[in-house]
Structure formats: structure tokens, C-alpha cells
mmCIF file of C-alpha atoms in Angstrom:
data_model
loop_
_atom_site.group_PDB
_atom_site.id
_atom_site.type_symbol
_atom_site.label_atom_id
_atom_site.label_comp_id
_atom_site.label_asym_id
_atom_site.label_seq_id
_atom_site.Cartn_x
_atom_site.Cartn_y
_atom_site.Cartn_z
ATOM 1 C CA UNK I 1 300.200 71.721 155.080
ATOM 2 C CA UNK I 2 299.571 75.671 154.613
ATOM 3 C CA UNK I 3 295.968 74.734 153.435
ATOM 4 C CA UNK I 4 295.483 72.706 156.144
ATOM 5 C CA UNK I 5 296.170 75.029 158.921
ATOM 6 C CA UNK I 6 294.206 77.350 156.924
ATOM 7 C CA UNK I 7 291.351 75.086 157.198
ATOM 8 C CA UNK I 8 291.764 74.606 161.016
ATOM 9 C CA UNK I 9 292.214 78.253 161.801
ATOM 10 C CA UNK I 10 288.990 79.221 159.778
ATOM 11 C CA UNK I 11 286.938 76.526 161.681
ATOM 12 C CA UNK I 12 287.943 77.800 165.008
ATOM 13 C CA UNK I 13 287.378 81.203 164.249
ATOM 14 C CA UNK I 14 283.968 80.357 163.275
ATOM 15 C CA UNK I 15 283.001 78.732 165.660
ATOM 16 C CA UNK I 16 284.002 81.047 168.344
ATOM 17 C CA UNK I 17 281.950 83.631 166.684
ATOM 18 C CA UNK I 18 279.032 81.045 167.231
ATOM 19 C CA UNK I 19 280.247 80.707 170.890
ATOM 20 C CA UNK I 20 280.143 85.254 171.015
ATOM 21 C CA UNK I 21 277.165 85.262 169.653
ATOM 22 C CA UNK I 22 275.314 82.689 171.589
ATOM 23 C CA UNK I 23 276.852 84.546 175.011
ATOM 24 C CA UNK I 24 275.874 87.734 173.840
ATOM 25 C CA UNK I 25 272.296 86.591 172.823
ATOM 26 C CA UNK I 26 271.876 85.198 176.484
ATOM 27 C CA UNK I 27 273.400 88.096 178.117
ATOM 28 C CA UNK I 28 270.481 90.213 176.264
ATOM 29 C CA UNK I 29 267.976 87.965 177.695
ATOM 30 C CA UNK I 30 269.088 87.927 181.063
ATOM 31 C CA UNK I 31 269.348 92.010 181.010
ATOM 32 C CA UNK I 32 265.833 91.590 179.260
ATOM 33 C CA UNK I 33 263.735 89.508 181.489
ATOM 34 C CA UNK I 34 265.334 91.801 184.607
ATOM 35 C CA UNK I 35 263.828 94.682 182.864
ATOM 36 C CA UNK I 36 260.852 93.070 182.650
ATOM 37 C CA UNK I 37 260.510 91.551 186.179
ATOM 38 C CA UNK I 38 261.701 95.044 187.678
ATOM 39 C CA UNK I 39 258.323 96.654 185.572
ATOM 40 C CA UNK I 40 256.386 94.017 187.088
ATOM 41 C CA UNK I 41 257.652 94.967 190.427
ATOM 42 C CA UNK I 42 256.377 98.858 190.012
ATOM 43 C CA UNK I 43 253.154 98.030 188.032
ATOM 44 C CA UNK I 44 250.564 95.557 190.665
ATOM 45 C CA UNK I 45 248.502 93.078 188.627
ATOM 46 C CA UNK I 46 244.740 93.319 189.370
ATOM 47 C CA UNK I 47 242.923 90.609 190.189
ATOM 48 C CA UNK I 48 239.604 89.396 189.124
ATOM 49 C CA UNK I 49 236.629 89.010 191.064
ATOM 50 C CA UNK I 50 234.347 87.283 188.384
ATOM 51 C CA UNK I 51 235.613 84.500 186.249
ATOM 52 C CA UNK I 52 232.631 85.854 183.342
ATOM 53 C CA UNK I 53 230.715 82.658 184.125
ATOM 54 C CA UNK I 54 229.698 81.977 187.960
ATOM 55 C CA UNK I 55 228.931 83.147 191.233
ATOM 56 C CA UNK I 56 232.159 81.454 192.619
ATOM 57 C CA UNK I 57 233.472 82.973 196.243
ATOM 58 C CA UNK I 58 230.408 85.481 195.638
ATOM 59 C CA UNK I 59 226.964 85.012 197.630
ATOM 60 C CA UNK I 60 223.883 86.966 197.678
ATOM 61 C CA UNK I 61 223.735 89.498 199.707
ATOM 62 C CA UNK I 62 220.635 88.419 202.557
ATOM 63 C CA UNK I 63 219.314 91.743 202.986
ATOM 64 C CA UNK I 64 215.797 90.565 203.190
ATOM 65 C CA UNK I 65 213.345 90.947 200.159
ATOM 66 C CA UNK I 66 216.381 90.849 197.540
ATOM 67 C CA UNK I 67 215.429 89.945 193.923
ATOM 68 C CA UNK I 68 217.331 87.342 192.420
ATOM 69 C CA UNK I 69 221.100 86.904 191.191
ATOM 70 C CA UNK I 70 222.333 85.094 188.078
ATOM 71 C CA UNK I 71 225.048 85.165 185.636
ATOM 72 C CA UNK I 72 223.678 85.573 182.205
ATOM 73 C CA UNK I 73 225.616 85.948 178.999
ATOM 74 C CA UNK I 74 228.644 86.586 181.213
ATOM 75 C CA UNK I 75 227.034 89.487 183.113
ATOM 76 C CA UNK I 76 225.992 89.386 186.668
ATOM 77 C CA UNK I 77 222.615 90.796 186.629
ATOM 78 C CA UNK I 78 221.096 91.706 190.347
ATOM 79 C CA UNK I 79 217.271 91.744 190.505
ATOM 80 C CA UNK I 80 215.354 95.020 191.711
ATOM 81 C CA UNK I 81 214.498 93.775 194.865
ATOM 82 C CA UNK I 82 212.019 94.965 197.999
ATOM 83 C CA UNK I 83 214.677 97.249 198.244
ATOM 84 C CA UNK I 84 218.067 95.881 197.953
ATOM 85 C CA UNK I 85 219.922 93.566 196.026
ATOM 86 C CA UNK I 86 223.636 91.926 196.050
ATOM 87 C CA UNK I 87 226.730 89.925 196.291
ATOM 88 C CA UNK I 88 229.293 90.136 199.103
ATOM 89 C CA UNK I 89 232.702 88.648 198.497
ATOM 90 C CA UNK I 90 233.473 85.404 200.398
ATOM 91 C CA UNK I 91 236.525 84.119 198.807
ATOM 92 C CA UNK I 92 240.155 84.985 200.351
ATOM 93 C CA UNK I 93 240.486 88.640 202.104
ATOM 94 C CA UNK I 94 241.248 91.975 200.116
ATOM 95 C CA UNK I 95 243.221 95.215 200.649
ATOM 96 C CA UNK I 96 242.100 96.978 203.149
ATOM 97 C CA UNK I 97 244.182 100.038 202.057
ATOM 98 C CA UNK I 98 246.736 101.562 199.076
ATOM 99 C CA UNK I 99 244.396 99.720 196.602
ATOM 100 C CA UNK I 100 242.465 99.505 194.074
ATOM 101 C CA UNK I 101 239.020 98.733 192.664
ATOM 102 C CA UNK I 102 237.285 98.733 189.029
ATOM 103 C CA UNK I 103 234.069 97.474 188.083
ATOM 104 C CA UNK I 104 231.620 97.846 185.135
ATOM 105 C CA UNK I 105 228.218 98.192 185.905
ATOM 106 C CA UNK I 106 225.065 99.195 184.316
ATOM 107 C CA UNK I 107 221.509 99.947 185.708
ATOM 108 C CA UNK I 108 219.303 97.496 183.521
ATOM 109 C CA UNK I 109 215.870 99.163 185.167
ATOM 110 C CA UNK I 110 214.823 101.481 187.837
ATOM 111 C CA UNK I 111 215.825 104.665 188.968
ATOM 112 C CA UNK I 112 218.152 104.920 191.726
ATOM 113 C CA UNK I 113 221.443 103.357 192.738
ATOM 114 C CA UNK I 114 223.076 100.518 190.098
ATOM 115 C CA UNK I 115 226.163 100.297 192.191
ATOM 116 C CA UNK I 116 226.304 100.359 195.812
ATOM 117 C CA UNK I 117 230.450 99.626 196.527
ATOM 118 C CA UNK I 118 231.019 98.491 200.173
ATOM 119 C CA UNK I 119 234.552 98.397 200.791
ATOM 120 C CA UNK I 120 237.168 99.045 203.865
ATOM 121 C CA UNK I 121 239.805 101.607 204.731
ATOM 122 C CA UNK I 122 241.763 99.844 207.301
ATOM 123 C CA UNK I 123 238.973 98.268 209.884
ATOM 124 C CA UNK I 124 236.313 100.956 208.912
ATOM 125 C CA UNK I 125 233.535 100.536 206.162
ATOM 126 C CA UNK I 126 232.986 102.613 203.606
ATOM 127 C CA UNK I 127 230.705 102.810 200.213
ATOM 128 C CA UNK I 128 230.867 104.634 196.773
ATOM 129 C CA UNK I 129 227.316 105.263 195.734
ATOM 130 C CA UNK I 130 226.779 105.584 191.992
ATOM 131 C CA UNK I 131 222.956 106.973 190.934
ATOM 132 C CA UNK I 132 221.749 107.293 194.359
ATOM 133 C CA UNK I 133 218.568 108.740 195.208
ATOM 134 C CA UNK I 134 216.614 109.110 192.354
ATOM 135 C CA UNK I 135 218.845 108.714 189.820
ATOM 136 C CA UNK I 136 221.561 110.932 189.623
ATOM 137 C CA UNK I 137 223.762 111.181 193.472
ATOM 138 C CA UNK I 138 227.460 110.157 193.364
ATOM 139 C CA UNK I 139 229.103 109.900 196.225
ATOM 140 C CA UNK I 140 230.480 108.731 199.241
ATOM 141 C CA UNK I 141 228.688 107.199 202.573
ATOM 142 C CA UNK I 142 229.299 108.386 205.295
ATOM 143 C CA UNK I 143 231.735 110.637 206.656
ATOM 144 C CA UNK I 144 231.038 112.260 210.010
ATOM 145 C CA UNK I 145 227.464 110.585 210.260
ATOM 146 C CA UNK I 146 226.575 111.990 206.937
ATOM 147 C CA UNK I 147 225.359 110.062 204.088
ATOM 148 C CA UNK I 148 226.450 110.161 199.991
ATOM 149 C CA UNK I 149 223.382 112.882 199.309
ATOM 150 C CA UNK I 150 224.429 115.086 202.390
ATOM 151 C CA UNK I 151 228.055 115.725 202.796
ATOM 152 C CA UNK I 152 231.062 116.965 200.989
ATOM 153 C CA UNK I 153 231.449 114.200 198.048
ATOM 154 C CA UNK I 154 227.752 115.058 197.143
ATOM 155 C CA UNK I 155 227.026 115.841 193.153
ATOM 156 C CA UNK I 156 224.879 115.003 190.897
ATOM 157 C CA UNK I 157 225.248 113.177 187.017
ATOM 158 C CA UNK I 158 222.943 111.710 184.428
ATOM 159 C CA UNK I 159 222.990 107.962 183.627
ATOM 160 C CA UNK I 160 221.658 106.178 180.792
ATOM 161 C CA UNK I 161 219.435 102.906 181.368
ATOM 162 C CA UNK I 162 221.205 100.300 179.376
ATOM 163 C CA UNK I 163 224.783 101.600 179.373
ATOM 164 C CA UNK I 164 228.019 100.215 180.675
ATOM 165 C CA UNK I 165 229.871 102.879 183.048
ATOM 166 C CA UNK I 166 233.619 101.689 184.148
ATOM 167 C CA UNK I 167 233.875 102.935 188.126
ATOM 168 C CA UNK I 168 237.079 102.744 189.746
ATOM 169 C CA UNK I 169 237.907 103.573 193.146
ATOM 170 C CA UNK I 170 241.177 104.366 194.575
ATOM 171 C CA UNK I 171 241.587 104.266 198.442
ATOM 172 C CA UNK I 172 245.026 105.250 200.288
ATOM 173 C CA UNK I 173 246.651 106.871 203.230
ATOM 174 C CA UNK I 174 245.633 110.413 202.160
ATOM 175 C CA UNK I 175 242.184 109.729 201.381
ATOM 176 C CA UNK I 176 239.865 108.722 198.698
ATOM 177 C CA UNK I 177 239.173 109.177 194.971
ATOM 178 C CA UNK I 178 236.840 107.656 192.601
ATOM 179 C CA UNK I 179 236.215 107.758 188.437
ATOM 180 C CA UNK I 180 232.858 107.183 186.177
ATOM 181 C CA UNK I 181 235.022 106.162 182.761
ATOM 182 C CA UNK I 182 237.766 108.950 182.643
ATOM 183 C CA UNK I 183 235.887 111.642 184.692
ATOM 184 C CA UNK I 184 236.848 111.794 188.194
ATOM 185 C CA UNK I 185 234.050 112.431 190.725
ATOM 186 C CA UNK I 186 235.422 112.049 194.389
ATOM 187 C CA UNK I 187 238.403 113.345 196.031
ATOM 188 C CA UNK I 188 238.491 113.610 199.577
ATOM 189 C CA UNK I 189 240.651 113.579 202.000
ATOM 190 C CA UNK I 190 239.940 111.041 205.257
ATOM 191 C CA UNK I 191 242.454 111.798 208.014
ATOM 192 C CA UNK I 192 240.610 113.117 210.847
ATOM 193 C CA UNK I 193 237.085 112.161 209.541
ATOM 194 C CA UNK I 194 234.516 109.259 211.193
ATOM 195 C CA UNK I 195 234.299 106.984 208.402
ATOM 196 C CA UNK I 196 231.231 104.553 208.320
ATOM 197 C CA UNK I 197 228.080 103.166 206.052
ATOM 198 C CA UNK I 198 224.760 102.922 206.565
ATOM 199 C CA UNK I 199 223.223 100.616 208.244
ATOM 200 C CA UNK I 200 221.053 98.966 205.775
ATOM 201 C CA UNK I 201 224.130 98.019 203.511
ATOM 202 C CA UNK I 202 225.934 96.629 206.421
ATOM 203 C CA UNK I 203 225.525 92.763 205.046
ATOM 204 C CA UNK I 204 227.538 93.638 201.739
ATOM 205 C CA UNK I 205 230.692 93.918 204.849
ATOM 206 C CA UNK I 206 233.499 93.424 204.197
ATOM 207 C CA UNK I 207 233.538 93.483 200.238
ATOM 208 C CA UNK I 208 230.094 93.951 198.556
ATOM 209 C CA UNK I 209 228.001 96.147 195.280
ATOM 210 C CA UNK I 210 224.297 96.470 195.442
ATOM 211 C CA UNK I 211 221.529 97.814 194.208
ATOM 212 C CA UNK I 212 218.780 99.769 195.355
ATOM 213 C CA UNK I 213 214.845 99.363 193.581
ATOM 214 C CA UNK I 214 216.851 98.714 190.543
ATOM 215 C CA UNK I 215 218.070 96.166 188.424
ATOM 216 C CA UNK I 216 221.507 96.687 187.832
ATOM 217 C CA UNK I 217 224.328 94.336 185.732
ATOM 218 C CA UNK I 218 227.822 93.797 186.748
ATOM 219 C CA UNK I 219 230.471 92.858 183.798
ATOM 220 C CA UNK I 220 233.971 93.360 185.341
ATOM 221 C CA UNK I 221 234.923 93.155 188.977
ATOM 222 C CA UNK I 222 239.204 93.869 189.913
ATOM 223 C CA UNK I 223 241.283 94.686 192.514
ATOM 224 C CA UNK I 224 245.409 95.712 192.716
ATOM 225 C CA UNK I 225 247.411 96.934 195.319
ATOM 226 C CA UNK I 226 249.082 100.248 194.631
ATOM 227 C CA UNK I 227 252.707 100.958 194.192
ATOM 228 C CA UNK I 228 254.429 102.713 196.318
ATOM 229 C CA UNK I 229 254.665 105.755 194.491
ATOM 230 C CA UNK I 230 250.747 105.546 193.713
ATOM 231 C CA UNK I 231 250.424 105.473 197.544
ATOM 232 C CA UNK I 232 251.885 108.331 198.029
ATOM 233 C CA UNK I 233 250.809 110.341 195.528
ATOM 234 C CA UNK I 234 248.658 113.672 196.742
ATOM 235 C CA UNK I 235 245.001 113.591 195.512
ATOM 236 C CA UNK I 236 243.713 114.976 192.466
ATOM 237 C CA UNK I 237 241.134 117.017 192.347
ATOM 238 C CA UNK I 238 237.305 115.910 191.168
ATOM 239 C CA UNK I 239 236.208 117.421 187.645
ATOM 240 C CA UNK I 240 233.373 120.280 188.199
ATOM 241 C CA UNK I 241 230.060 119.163 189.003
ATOM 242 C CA UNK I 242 228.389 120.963 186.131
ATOM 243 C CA UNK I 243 230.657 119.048 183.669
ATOM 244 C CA UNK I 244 228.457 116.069 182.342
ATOM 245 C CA UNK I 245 229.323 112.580 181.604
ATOM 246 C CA UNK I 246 231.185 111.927 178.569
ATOM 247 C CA UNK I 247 228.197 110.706 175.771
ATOM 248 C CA UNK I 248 228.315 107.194 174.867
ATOM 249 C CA UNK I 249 229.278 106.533 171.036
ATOM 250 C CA UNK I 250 226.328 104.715 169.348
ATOM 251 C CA UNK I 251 227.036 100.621 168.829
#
């Protein structure tokens, strides 16, 4: 009878263990996947713009004289055209402010701008220019009536025919700042300041990139809202003008 009870005692104790661990396993889990959903919560997922393959809930952009649009080997490659070229979002609406914007693009041929980015701040339009007249103007049209070449976002870099350059655009409350890979090249501030485009983009409304007597390739378009904190964040200042583009490494 001893050895029995024994026995009996030794089974239960075992399998409450089994019982402790299997609560304590799921407890983990729980405290786990809050962690996780919480992280979520403070860090927006983007959202793509190209699915690699098609034009879906893009059109091109009817300027008058654009060159052609196709996706080829999972690039979106705009035709220099007599003068413009794009695609203007027509799928479901965007932010319109405390967002985000990234895209890859790449001037294929010409000599002036490979990415025209039309986007809003609230009900106004706005657009990054990247190589702008001539080659080499960065910057942002138009505040107070002037354009990208002529007001305070004005500078100048070199960019190499051929090359992929990552832009991403940040637009809040505060104002507006903008990267070329990790160099930032816009910060400005928006409160109090007539914010408009010119005229001759105003097709790409409300969500557009061109090109101007260039042809330019497109490999990545995103979007995300901000988080709060990244909303209120104070701008950072822009890198000095005279500090050149980071070299591409050799493939």
C-alpha cells in the first residue's frame, strides 16, 4: 500500500508540473504578443504603391506630349516626353498630413528632373523636385509664388545617369523635410507660408512623380502615417549644400 500511494503522489505531482508549465508558457505568450502589438501601435506600416509588376490604381499622367509608361523588369520606366511624363495615383486616398513618402528613382536619360513628387499638405499641393533644371536643383515648389530653383529650399547636387537614389519625404504640422539616401536636403518650416505648385504639374494632383525631358525609372513607391511622437518632433536641419552626395559603391 506504501508503494502505491507513492505511485499516485508522484503522478500527480507530475502532472501538475505539466499543468505550471503549460500556464506559464501561455502567460509568456500572452505578455509576448502584447509587446508586440503595443510596437506595432508606435511603429506605422508603410504601404506600397507598386505591386513590382503593373500599373494597377496608377494612370498616366495626360499632360500632353508625354512619352510612354511601362513596367519593365519590375521598374516603372517613364518616357522623356515633349516635356513631361507620369503617373498620378487613382487608387483609394492618401495622407494628406503627419506622413510619409519613399520612393526609388533613377534618371535613365536626359538632364533635368527624374522625380517630380506632387503631394498635399492638408488641401494645398505641393512638389519635391529632385534634378531640376539642368540637372542638379533640389527642392521644393512653391512657397510664396516661388518655384524649387528660386526660394529658400533651393541647392544644388550631382546625380549619376543610371543610379538608384532612395528619396523620402516627410510632411507634418511643423513643416517639411526631405532625404536623397541618408543625406537630408530640405527642412522648412510651412506655417505662415502660401503653399502651391506649378501649374504645368497640376495633372499629377492629388498624388503624382514625373519627369521632365528625361527618362526616369521608378522601383519603390510607400507611404506611412507618422506616430505621434514623429509628428511632433521639431525639424532637423538640412546637411550643407557644399556637402556632396554620398558615392555609389561599384556593383
Amino acid at each position: 500500500m506504501p508503494r502505491l500511494n507513492n505511485f499516485v503522489n508522484a503522478v500527480t505531482f507530475k502532472r501538475r508540473s505539466i499543468l505550471m508549465l503549460a500556464f506559464a508558457i501561455a502567460a509568456t505568450s500572452a505578455v509576448f504578443s502584447s509587446v508586440q502589438t503595443v510596437s506595432a501601435a508606435k511603429d506605422p506600416t508603410w504601404k506600397s504603391l507598386f505591386d513590382g509588376k503593373t500599373l494597377k490604381n496608377w494612370t498616366s499622367t495626360n499632360f500632353g506630349g508625354e512619352g510612354d509608361v511601362a513596367v519593365k523588369d519590375g521598374v516603372i520606366v517613364m518616357q522623356q516626353g515633349s516635356d513631361m511624363t507620369g503617373i498620378t495615383w487613382t487608387g483609394e486616398d492618401l495622407p494628406k498630413m503627419n506622413y510619409e513618402v519613399v520612393v526609388r528613382a533613377q534618371r535613365i536619360e536626359g538632364n533635368d528632373f527624374f522625380c517630380g513628387l506632387t503631394f498635399e499638405i492638408n488641401e494645398d499641393p505641393c512638389s519635391l523636385i529632385i534634378g531640376g533644371w539642368g540637372g542638379g536643383v533640389v527642392g521644393i515648389s512653391s512657397l510664396d509664388g516661388l518655384d524649387a530653383a528660386n526660394n529658400e529650399t533651393a541647392r544644388y547636387e550631382s546625380f549619376e545617369s543610371g543610379e538608384w537614389y532612395t528619396i523620402r519625404l516627410r510632411v507634418s504640422e511643423l513643416g517639411l523635410m526631405a532625404w536623397i539616401d541618408e543625406k537630408q536636403v530640405v527642412s522648412v518650416a510651412t506655417k505662415g507660408k502660401k503653399i502651391s505648385i506649378r501649374g504645368e504639374v497640376e495633372p499629377s494632383r492629388p498624388f503624382g512623380i514625373s519627369c521632365f525631358a528625361t527618362t526616369a525609372g521608378l522601383k519603390e513607391i510607400k507611404v506611412r502615417p507618422l506616430s505621434a511622437e514623429e509628428a511632433k518632433a521639431p525639424l532637423t536641419p538640412a546637411e550643407d549644400n557644399r556637402t556632396p552626395l554620398p558615392k555609389k559603391k561599384k556593383k
